[in-house]
Structure formats: C-alpha cells, structure tokens
XYZ file of C-alpha atoms in Angstrom:
353
model
C 179.690 224.642 120.260
C 180.804 222.082 123.080
C 184.290 222.740 122.468
C 184.004 226.561 122.432
C 182.406 226.533 125.713
C 184.945 223.802 126.925
C 187.762 226.424 125.850
C 186.622 229.535 126.586
C 184.707 228.337 129.773
C 187.705 227.386 131.801
C 188.401 230.751 133.143
C 184.514 231.265 133.710
C 183.510 227.842 135.231
C 180.206 228.996 136.583
C 178.992 230.745 132.962
C 180.063 227.512 131.225
C 178.283 224.940 133.423
C 175.208 227.048 132.815
C 175.676 226.751 129.542
C 176.284 223.484 129.215
C 173.281 222.977 131.465
C 170.997 224.455 128.432
C 173.203 222.708 125.655
C 173.230 219.061 127.043
C 169.219 219.499 126.674
C 169.470 220.351 122.569
C 172.653 218.670 121.747
C 175.167 216.908 124.169
C 177.491 218.244 126.553
C 179.625 215.251 128.346
C 182.787 215.597 126.240
C 182.815 219.581 126.825
C 182.265 219.098 130.432
C 185.253 217.020 131.099
C 188.178 219.889 130.845
C 186.183 221.754 133.441
C 186.294 218.378 135.690
C 189.954 218.492 135.321
C 190.461 222.232 136.211
C 187.549 222.900 139.008
C 186.843 219.149 140.485
C 185.200 220.518 143.565
C 182.898 222.961 141.802
C 181.528 220.679 138.990
C 180.988 217.919 141.239
C 179.083 219.924 143.503
C 177.039 221.167 140.878
C 176.633 217.737 139.220
C 175.205 216.661 142.636
C 172.911 219.261 142.454
C 171.678 218.481 138.998
C 170.739 214.686 140.119
C 167.202 215.997 140.752
C 166.803 218.140 137.734
C 163.809 217.674 136.020
C 165.302 217.265 132.600
C 166.592 213.505 131.988
C 169.092 215.090 129.386
C 170.827 216.957 132.456
C 170.606 214.150 134.691
C 172.423 211.893 132.532
C 174.892 214.519 131.939
C 175.893 214.082 135.663
C 176.758 210.474 134.949
C 178.000 210.071 131.448
C 180.010 213.427 131.547
C 181.819 212.217 134.798
C 182.810 208.582 133.550
C 186.554 207.844 134.089
C 186.961 206.188 130.295
C 184.262 207.882 128.653
C 184.753 206.710 124.677
C 186.521 209.448 122.642
C 186.429 211.835 125.584
C 189.202 213.538 127.636
C 190.187 210.697 130.336
C 190.084 211.705 133.761
C 192.800 210.098 135.441
C 192.047 211.373 139.129
C 188.951 209.317 138.702
C 190.577 206.204 137.473
C 192.812 206.449 140.620
C 189.736 206.993 142.978
C 186.295 207.275 141.912
C 185.065 208.162 145.061
C 184.072 211.780 143.902
C 181.380 210.343 141.492
C 179.905 207.584 143.705
C 177.744 209.990 145.686
C 176.129 210.991 142.390
C 175.711 207.150 140.967
C 174.083 206.364 143.929
C 171.210 209.185 143.759
C 170.723 208.077 140.072
C 170.862 204.594 139.961
C 166.692 204.216 140.248
C 166.346 207.451 138.193
C 163.006 207.085 136.230
C 164.779 207.393 132.772
C 166.392 204.367 131.042
C 168.998 206.131 129.794
C 169.926 207.617 132.696
C 170.293 204.115 134.281
C 172.074 203.021 131.430
C 174.691 205.542 131.704
C 175.391 204.878 135.770
C 175.749 201.079 134.160
C 178.314 202.168 131.711
C 179.971 204.504 134.610
C 180.180 201.821 136.964
C 181.767 199.357 134.224
C 184.264 202.056 133.643
C 185.130 202.037 137.465
C 185.277 198.218 137.141
C 188.100 198.245 134.594
C 190.708 199.900 136.878
C 188.793 199.469 140.761
C 187.155 195.826 140.758
C 186.770 195.775 144.418
C 184.477 199.329 144.416
C 182.175 197.799 141.785
C 181.985 194.216 143.685
C 181.083 195.993 146.668
C 178.574 198.405 145.137
C 176.953 195.420 143.505
C 177.173 193.395 147.066
C 175.617 196.509 148.938
C 172.672 197.392 146.129
C 171.649 193.839 144.872
C 169.548 192.278 147.741
C 165.917 193.260 147.057
C 166.560 195.808 143.975
C 163.927 196.209 141.705
C 164.011 194.875 138.234
C 165.224 198.288 136.854
C 168.145 197.983 139.265
C 169.031 194.579 138.831
C 169.245 195.312 134.883
C 171.509 198.176 135.793
C 173.755 196.190 138.081
C 173.877 193.161 135.690
C 174.925 195.780 133.009
C 177.682 197.127 135.246
C 179.026 193.666 135.887
C 179.576 192.575 132.442
C 183.437 193.360 132.327
C 184.170 191.688 135.783
C 181.911 188.649 134.831
C 183.714 188.599 131.208
C 187.285 188.388 133.425
C 185.732 185.515 135.589
C 185.659 187.508 138.773
C 184.627 185.016 141.516
C 182.849 187.235 144.048
C 181.049 188.775 141.700
C 180.118 185.497 139.755
C 179.094 184.146 143.534
C 176.519 187.209 143.674
C 174.943 186.545 140.373
C 174.607 182.983 141.538
C 177.293 181.332 139.088
C 180.140 180.946 141.362
C 180.399 177.079 141.014
C 182.079 175.514 137.930
C 180.162 173.655 135.598
C 179.540 169.985 135.969
C 178.653 168.271 132.747
C 179.776 167.698 129.274
C 180.080 170.482 126.393
C 180.196 169.784 122.487
C 181.154 172.363 119.934
C 180.240 172.353 116.357
C 181.031 174.786 113.449
C 179.098 175.325 110.396
C 182.357 176.734 108.335
C 185.686 176.688 108.557
C 186.794 179.455 105.573
C 185.490 182.947 106.067
C 185.936 186.603 104.588
C 185.232 189.821 106.193
C 181.521 190.485 106.246
C 180.846 186.673 106.754
C 179.164 185.171 110.048
C 180.367 182.160 111.673
C 177.397 180.139 113.019
C 178.178 177.820 115.656
C 176.203 175.663 118.366
C 177.083 174.797 121.929
C 175.759 171.576 123.262
C 175.578 171.132 126.831
C 174.985 168.166 129.202
C 174.532 168.281 132.975
C 176.162 165.521 134.824
C 175.085 166.542 138.409
C 171.806 165.995 140.318
C 170.994 169.823 141.152
C 170.103 172.574 138.760
C 173.251 174.800 137.647
C 173.071 178.435 136.933
C 175.358 178.921 133.823
C 176.982 182.234 132.412
C 178.449 181.396 129.135
C 180.607 183.618 127.148
C 182.896 183.035 124.202
C 186.410 184.922 123.102
C 187.695 185.332 119.334
C 191.429 185.824 119.749
C 191.913 187.786 116.718
C 195.071 188.093 114.627
C 196.835 191.315 115.026
C 199.091 192.752 112.673
C 202.383 191.351 114.165
C 200.971 187.689 113.829
C 199.984 187.382 117.353
C 196.591 187.124 118.906
C 194.401 189.114 121.191
C 190.935 187.804 122.603
C 187.690 189.798 122.665
C 185.103 188.419 124.836
C 181.622 188.425 123.668
C 178.504 187.575 125.640
C 176.950 184.257 125.036
C 174.039 182.873 127.176
C 172.310 183.140 130.577
C 170.328 180.017 131.597
C 169.482 177.927 134.178
C 170.436 174.110 133.296
C 168.591 171.772 135.242
C 169.760 168.092 136.780
C 170.639 165.905 133.980
C 169.148 167.959 131.231
C 170.523 168.684 128.000
C 170.283 171.972 126.084
C 171.302 172.888 122.546
C 172.725 176.879 121.941
C 173.151 178.572 118.638
C 175.086 181.881 117.712
C 176.307 183.583 114.402
C 179.458 185.307 115.219
C 179.700 188.656 112.868
C 182.716 189.196 111.263
C 181.567 192.732 109.513
C 184.045 195.403 109.316
C 183.728 197.756 112.110
C 185.216 201.109 113.009
C 186.888 199.950 116.285
C 188.697 197.017 115.054
C 191.299 195.719 112.215
C 190.813 192.355 110.830
C 193.945 190.266 109.635
C 193.972 186.840 107.489
C 195.355 184.280 109.635
C 194.470 181.397 112.011
C 191.639 182.609 114.458
C 191.073 180.999 117.724
C 187.410 180.818 119.776
C 187.546 179.871 123.282
C 184.395 179.110 125.607
C 184.027 180.322 129.365
C 181.423 178.917 131.476
C 181.017 181.031 134.921
C 184.234 182.776 134.012
C 186.459 179.272 133.647
C 187.916 177.790 130.266
C 185.980 175.158 129.378
C 187.223 171.738 128.089
C 184.884 170.567 125.302
C 184.411 168.058 122.594
C 185.149 169.145 118.891
C 182.157 167.591 116.711
C 182.958 166.754 112.865
C 181.426 169.693 110.683
C 180.757 170.268 107.079
C 181.464 173.298 105.079
C 178.278 175.026 103.532
C 180.064 175.730 100.703
C 182.204 172.844 99.466
C 180.254 170.317 101.819
C 183.920 168.852 102.712
C 183.603 166.927 106.002
C 186.539 168.126 108.478
C 187.602 167.995 111.945
C 188.836 171.164 113.741
C 192.084 171.134 115.582
C 191.970 171.613 119.446
C 194.764 172.001 121.846
C 194.075 171.421 125.517
C 196.237 172.960 128.463
C 195.302 170.845 131.413
C 192.044 169.881 133.260
C 189.530 172.172 132.648
C 190.856 174.153 129.523
C 191.409 176.277 128.159
C 190.201 174.624 124.625
C 190.729 176.515 121.600
C 189.637 175.686 117.913
C 191.551 177.239 114.835
C 189.625 179.099 112.342
C 190.827 180.055 109.024
C 189.732 183.459 107.901
C 190.707 184.136 104.293
C 190.915 188.168 103.758
C 193.224 190.771 103.362
C 193.628 193.885 106.072
C 190.706 195.683 106.676
C 191.302 199.334 106.882
C 188.826 200.997 109.506
C 186.784 203.284 108.407
C 186.087 207.058 110.025
C 182.895 207.269 111.140
C 180.449 209.493 109.759
C 179.573 212.985 110.667
C 175.815 212.958 111.937
C 173.769 215.771 110.694
C 171.771 217.875 113.180
C 167.857 217.608 112.271
C 166.551 220.873 111.375
C 164.752 221.585 114.489
C 168.117 221.293 116.607
C 170.338 222.960 113.973
C 167.925 226.247 113.421
C 167.401 226.349 117.283
C 167.468 230.062 118.377
C 167.711 232.010 121.529
C 165.001 233.651 123.152
C 161.989 233.514 125.807
C 159.992 231.903 123.186
C 162.312 229.056 122.882
C 163.195 228.296 126.543
C 166.637 229.014 126.115
C 167.529 232.170 127.609
C 170.740 233.844 127.070
C 173.174 233.684 129.554
C 173.888 236.358 132.086
C 177.249 236.851 133.008
C 176.417 237.764 136.681
C 174.135 235.146 137.262
C 175.920 232.386 139.440
C 174.983 228.708 138.632
C 174.855 227.072 141.866
C 172.611 227.262 145.087
C 169.024 228.992 144.849
C 170.207 230.717 141.841
C 170.757 227.666 139.611
C 168.566 228.152 136.173
C 166.722 224.767 136.893
C 166.767 223.837 140.623
C 165.851 220.574 142.130
C 162.313 219.800 143.066
C 163.118 219.447 146.681
C 164.619 222.827 146.715
C 161.703 224.656 145.253
C 159.142 223.018 147.960
C-alpha cells in the first residue's frame, strides 16, 4: 500500500502525504515518503515540521524516521547526506518527545548524519548536552555511538573520556576454535596505575575474514565504567558468531582488537585452556608501536555461511482487516482537501488553541 502511494502520489503530493499520515498510524510509511522528499522537498519538510506536534506518536516518529539520510533498506537521500540542514529543526522539535520510540528515531537520525557530517553531530551534542534530562542524555549517547567507536576526539571529551587509559590490560580467551553459531567468551582485566579516577569507554573490533581473504573490522560496544585510582576490575563478554542476514562468515584467521577511549590498546595475552580439548595454548599477538594496536588470531573452522533472506512479517488480523469508514477513524481521502495549514487532518495542538 505504501509503495502504491509513493508511485502514484508523486504527481499529487498533498493527497499522498495525507494518505501517508493515515497509513503510518496503522502500518508504516517511512519508506513510502522518501520518493516524495526527493521530488517535493520544500512541501514535505514543511509538512513534517507541522507534524512534529501531531497527537499521534507514529506520525511524529515518521517525521524523523522517514527523513533519515541513510535509512536501512530505504531510498538513500543524497541531498540530505550532502547537507542535513533541512531536517535539523525537525530533530530539535522531537529530541525531547514524550515517546521513547520517537526519541530513538531521532538518535538514529543523528547517527546517520554522523557518518557523513561528524562535525554537525559533535556540535549538536555540545549544544544540547549541558543540563540535559536523563531521556535526552540517553538519546545523545545513542546518537554518538558511531563517532565514539571511531574515536572522535571532541565527542569523547564531551562524554568525559578524552584521556588515554593509564594502566595495564590483560585479555583472556576461553577457546580458540569456533564454528558459526558458537560464542567466544573472553575477559578483559584492567588495573589502574594512576592516582585519579578514569572514565573509560571500552569497545572491541572483530576483524572478519572476507571472501577475498582479507579482513574488515566491525566494532562492537563493550563497557562504560569509571575505574578508581589504583583499582582493578575484570570484565566479561560473550561474542556471538551466530548466522545473521547482514553478515556472511568465511573460514580463516579472525582478529580482535581492543580500544579504550577511542585508542587501540596494548594488552598482555594470558594463556588459555580450550574448553573442549583442555589444551593449554598461547595466543599469538602482534604489536605495532607503543600503545597498539594489539591483535590476536582466532581460528574459525567453518565454511562460508550464506546469508538468509529475512522472513516476511505477517500483519495481525486487526491490521490486515482494517476498513475505511467513519467508525474506524480512517476517513476516505478527499482529493480536494489540502494537507497543510488549517485543513490538515490532524492539526497541531497549538494550532487548535
């Protein structure tokens, strides 16, 4: 239904937007609205700004989710990748929205912007972080995740993790041979060698083997903590190697790299014992200069896993059998009814006053 509106509504954008306004409250419309953004950007952005105070959280979420520059599986909005300015007022109006789903969409939208315009997101966090309520703090933290993984200096400093780790780090593995579907348990032991507390953001990157034999890193979130002066802590993690639709595994040496506060970290490799064969072994490590990166080798005994197509989600009966009529709250669209201004089907609360 959304695709039909997107295809036929290009020539009648006001009617199409009116249809999507009703559709998003029952199904979804973030994919269908994107061709309209490309064809009629001024009208759509004005309408989305008007919808930011709509009574329905589904409509308000559409304002952010539908205009994301890099919405997964959606049409890529190249104009917003080059210049995200048209959507920034929309995000500002929604970042303190009472709906958690709306705020999550705003965070993902900002994270999309960070991939192409990191300075915009750094400036956004710097402007809105001071005095932020807990809900906005969670939004800004989620919006910062890509830049934190990349070790963006300004953003790390804003979150209190701009200094390099002072201490010792020890890595211990539970096994060295894995198959797709297994998990890799490992622990990281930290010991502070400074006289002051340290705010630490710890991530790890798995360098997956590609089809051509090379490797490509994928960064995963680890831990966030404050390590007191002279204190020690041991952290545990189980990294899953289950088959997923977004990644294809290949046999070979897989690598893992630790980063603390955005910097690759030198660590000591402990001896481990294979959980199946009880064999005691030493992981090979390579160090490139003082401070890292330090990488260990991981053997994965598996053939290439083909990615599986995602299952089609069946609509619940209450949605699949939705009828149009005055009793259902879904009125038939009037071709002569414009969408914007005082004739909007769901005007803003402030416009009703």
